[in-house]
Short mmCIF file of C-alpha atoms in Angstrom, two decimals:
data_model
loop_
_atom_site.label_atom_id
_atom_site.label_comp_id
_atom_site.label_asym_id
_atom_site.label_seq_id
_atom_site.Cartn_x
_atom_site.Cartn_y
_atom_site.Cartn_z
CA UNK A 1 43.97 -46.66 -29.86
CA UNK A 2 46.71 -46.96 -27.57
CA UNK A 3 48.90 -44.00 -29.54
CA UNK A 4 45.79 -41.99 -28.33
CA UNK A 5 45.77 -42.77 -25.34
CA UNK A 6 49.64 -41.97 -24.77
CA UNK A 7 49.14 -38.73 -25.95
CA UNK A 8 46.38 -38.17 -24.16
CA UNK A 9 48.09 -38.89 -21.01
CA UNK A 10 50.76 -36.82 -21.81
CA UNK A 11 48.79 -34.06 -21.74
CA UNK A 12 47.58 -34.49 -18.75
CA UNK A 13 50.85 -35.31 -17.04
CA UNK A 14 53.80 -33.51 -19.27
CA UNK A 15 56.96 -34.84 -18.52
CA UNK A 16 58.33 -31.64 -19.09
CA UNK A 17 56.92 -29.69 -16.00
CA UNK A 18 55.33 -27.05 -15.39
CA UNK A 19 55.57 -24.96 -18.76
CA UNK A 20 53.47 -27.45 -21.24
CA UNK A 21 51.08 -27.55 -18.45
CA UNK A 22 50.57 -24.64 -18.16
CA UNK A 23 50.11 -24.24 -22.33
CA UNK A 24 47.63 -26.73 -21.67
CA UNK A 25 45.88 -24.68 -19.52
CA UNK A 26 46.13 -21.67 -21.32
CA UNK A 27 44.57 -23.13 -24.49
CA UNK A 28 41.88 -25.07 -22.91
CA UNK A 29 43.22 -28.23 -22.91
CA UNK A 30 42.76 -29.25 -19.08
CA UNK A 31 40.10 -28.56 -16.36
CA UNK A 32 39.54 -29.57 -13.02
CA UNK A 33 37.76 -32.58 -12.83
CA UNK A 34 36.15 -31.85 -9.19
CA UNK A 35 34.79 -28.32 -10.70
CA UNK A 36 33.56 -29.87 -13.37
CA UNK A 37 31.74 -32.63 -11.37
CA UNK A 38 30.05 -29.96 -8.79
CA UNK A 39 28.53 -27.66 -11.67
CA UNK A 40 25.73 -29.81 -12.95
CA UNK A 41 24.66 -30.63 -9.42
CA UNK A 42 24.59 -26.99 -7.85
CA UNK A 43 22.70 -25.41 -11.19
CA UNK A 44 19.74 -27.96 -10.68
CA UNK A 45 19.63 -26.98 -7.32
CA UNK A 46 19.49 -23.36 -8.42
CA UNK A 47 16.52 -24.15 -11.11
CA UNK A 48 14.47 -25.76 -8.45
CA UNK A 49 14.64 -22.84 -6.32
CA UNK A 50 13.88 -20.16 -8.96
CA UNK A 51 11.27 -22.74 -10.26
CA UNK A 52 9.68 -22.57 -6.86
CA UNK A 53 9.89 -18.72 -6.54
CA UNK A 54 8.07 -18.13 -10.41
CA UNK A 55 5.49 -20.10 -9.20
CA UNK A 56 4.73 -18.68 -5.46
CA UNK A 57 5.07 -15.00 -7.71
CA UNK A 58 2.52 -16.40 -10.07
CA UNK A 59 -0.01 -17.57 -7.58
CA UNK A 60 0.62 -13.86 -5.88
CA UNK A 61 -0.15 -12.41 -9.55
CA UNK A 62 -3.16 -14.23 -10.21
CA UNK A 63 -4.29 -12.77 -6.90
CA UNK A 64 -3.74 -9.17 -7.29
CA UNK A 65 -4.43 -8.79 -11.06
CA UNK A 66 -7.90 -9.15 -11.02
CA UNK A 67 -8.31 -6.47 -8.78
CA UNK A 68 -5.58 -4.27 -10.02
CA UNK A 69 -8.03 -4.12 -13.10
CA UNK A 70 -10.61 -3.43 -11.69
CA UNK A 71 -10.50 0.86 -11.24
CA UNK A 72 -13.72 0.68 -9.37
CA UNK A 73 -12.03 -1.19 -6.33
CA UNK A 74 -9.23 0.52 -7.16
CA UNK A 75 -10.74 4.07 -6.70
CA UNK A 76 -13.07 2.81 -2.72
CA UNK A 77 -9.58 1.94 -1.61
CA UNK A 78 -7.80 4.98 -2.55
CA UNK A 79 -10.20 7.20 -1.45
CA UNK A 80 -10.88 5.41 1.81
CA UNK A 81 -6.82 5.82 2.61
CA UNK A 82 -7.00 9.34 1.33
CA UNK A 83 -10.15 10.15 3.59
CA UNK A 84 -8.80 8.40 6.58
CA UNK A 85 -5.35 10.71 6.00
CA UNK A 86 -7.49 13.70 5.95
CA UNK A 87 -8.83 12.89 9.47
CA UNK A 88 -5.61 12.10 10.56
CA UNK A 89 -3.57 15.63 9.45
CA UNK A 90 -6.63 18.13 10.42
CA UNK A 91 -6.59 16.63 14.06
CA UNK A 92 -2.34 17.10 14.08
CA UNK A 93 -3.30 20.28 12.60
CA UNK A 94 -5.57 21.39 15.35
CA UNK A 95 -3.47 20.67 17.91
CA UNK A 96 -0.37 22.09 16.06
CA UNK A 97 -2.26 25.18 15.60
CA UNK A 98 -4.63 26.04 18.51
CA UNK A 99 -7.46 26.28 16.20
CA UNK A 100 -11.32 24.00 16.15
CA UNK A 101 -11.41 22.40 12.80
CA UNK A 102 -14.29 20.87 11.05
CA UNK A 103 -14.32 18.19 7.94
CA UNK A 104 -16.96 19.10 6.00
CA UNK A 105 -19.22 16.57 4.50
CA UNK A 106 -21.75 16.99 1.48
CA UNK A 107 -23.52 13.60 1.21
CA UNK A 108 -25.40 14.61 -1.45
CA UNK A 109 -23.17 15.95 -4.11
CA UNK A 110 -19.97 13.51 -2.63
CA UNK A 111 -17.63 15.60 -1.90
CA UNK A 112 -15.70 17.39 1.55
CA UNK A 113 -13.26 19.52 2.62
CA UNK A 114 -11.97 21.31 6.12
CA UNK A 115 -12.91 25.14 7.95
CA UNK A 116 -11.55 26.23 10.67
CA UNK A 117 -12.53 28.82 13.18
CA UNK A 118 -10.18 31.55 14.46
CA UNK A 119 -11.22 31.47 17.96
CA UNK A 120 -13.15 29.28 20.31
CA UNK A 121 -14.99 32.59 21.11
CA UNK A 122 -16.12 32.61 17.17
CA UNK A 123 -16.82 28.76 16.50
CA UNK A 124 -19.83 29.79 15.19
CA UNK A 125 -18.08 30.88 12.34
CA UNK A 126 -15.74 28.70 10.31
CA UNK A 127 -13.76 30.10 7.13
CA UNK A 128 -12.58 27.29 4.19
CA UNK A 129 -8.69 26.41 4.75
CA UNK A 130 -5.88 27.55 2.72
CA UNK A 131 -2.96 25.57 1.41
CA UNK A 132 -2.89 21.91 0.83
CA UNK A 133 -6.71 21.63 2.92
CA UNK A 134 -8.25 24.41 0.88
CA UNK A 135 -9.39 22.07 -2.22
CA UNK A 136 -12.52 20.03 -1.93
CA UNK A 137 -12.40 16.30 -2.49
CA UNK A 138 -15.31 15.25 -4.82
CA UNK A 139 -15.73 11.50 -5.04
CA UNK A 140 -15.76 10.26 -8.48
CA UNK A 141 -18.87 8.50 -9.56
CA UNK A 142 -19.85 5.69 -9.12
CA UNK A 143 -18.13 6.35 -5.63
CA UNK A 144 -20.00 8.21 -3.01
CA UNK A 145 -21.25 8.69 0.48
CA UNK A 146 -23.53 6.08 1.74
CA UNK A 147 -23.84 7.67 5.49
CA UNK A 148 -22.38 9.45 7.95
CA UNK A 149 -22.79 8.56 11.98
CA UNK A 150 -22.40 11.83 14.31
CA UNK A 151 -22.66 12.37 17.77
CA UNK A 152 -24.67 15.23 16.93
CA UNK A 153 -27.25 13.34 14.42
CA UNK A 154 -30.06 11.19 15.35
CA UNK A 155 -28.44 8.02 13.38
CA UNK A 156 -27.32 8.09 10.32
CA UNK A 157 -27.11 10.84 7.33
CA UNK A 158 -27.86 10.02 3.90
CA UNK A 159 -28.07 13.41 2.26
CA UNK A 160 -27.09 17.05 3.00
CA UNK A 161 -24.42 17.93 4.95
CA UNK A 162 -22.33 16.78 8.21
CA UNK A 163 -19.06 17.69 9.68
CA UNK A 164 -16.42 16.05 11.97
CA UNK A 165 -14.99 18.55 14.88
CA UNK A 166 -11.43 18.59 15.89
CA UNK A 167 -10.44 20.59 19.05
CA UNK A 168 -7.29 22.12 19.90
CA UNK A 169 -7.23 19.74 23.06
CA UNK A 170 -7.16 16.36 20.59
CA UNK A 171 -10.44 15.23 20.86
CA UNK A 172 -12.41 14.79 18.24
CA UNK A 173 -16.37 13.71 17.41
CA UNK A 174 -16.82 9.93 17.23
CA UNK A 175 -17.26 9.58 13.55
CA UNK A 176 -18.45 6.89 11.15
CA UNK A 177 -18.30 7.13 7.60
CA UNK A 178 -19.08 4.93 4.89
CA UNK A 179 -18.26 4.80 1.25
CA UNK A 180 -20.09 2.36 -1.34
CA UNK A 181 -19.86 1.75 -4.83
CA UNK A 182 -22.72 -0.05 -5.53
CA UNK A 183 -20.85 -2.95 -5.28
CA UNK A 184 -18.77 -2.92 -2.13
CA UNK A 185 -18.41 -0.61 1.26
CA UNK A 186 -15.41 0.68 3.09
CA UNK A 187 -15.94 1.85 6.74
CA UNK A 188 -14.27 4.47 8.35
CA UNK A 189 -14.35 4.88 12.18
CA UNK A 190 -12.25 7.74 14.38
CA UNK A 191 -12.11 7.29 18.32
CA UNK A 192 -13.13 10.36 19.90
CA UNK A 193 -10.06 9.86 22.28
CA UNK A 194 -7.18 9.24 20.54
CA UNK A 195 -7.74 10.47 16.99
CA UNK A 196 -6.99 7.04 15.34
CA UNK A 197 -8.19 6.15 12.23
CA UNK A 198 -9.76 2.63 11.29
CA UNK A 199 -10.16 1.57 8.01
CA UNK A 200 -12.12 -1.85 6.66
CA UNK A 201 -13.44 -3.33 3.90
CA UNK A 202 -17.27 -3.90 4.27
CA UNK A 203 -20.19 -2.20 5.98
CA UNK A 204 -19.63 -2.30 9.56
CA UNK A 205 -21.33 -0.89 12.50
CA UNK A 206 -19.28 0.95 15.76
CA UNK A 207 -18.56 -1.41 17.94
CA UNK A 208 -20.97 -1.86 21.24
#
């Protein structure tokens, strides 16, 4: 035991200097001792923290799966957004151009899609858009129009056909829209003022 222990020391302190030590090193002989200490202690703090993060990322999951699989939510909420963009770019593109624009509505086959008049001599007659505005939007089933609110309409419109008007000056008519499933509504409201664009989850009224 003790012969072990001589040599042991004597790698750890060669009496020779520097060069065995640094043998020592080289073959893997000798470590720090206050390295070695701090590792275990700084890689349990590290598990705790990524422990913590897995689990905050699988309460999130657990969350937004459900839905994510579920195309029918999926398809309300990406056509609400897509409708509400719609509104958004004909008004910028009435103003931009100098033109009256109109989003078309067909409540009973679900589907829209934007005219235009030349002149507000000729508003009577509006021609369909070209470019990215020319295509109609249908609504994929079961996904559809429940009603549309006009200033122009006594109430609401169930079936037929309804239209939004943008002017060259901004304004544009106080519309409500919304969109059911059969299962859930999204509402869609645009201020006759400012243009914006609200978008919620649920049936909702406008606001008194």
């Amino acid at each position: 035991m003790r012969g072990r222990t001589n040599t042991w020391d004597a790698r750890l302190a060669p009496a020779g200097g520097g060069t065995e030590r640094n043998g020592d090193l080289a073959h893997g002989g000798w470590r720090p001792a206050p390295r070695g200490l701090t590792r275990p202690r700084s890689a349990g703090f590290t598990l705790i923290e990524v422990s913590l993060v897995l689990m905050i990322l699988g309460v999130l999951l657990g969350l937004m799966v459900p839905r994510l699989r579920d195309p029918a939510h999926a398809d309300i909420v990406s056509h609400a957004r897509r409708l509400a963009v719609t509104l958004r770019f004909v008004r910028h593109e009435a103003i931009l151009n100098g033109r009256t624009y109109r989003l078309n509505y067909d409540l009973t086959d679900h589907r829209y899609w934007v005219t235009s008049a030349e002149s507000e001599d000729d508003l009577a007659e509006f021609g369909r858009e070209g470019g990215i505005l020319a295509k109609a939007v249908t609504l994929p089933p079961p996904l559809g129009f429940s009603d549309v609110n006009l200033p122009w309409t006594a109430g609401r419109v169930h079936e037929g056909y309804g239209f939004t008007t943008f002017y060259p000056d901004g304004v544009v008519d106080l519309t409500l829209v919304h969109l059911d499933n059969g299962r859930e509504a999204y509402t869609l409201l645009v201020d006759p003022i400012t243009g914006h664009v609200s978008v919620a989850a649920g049936y909702h009224e406008i606001p008194s």
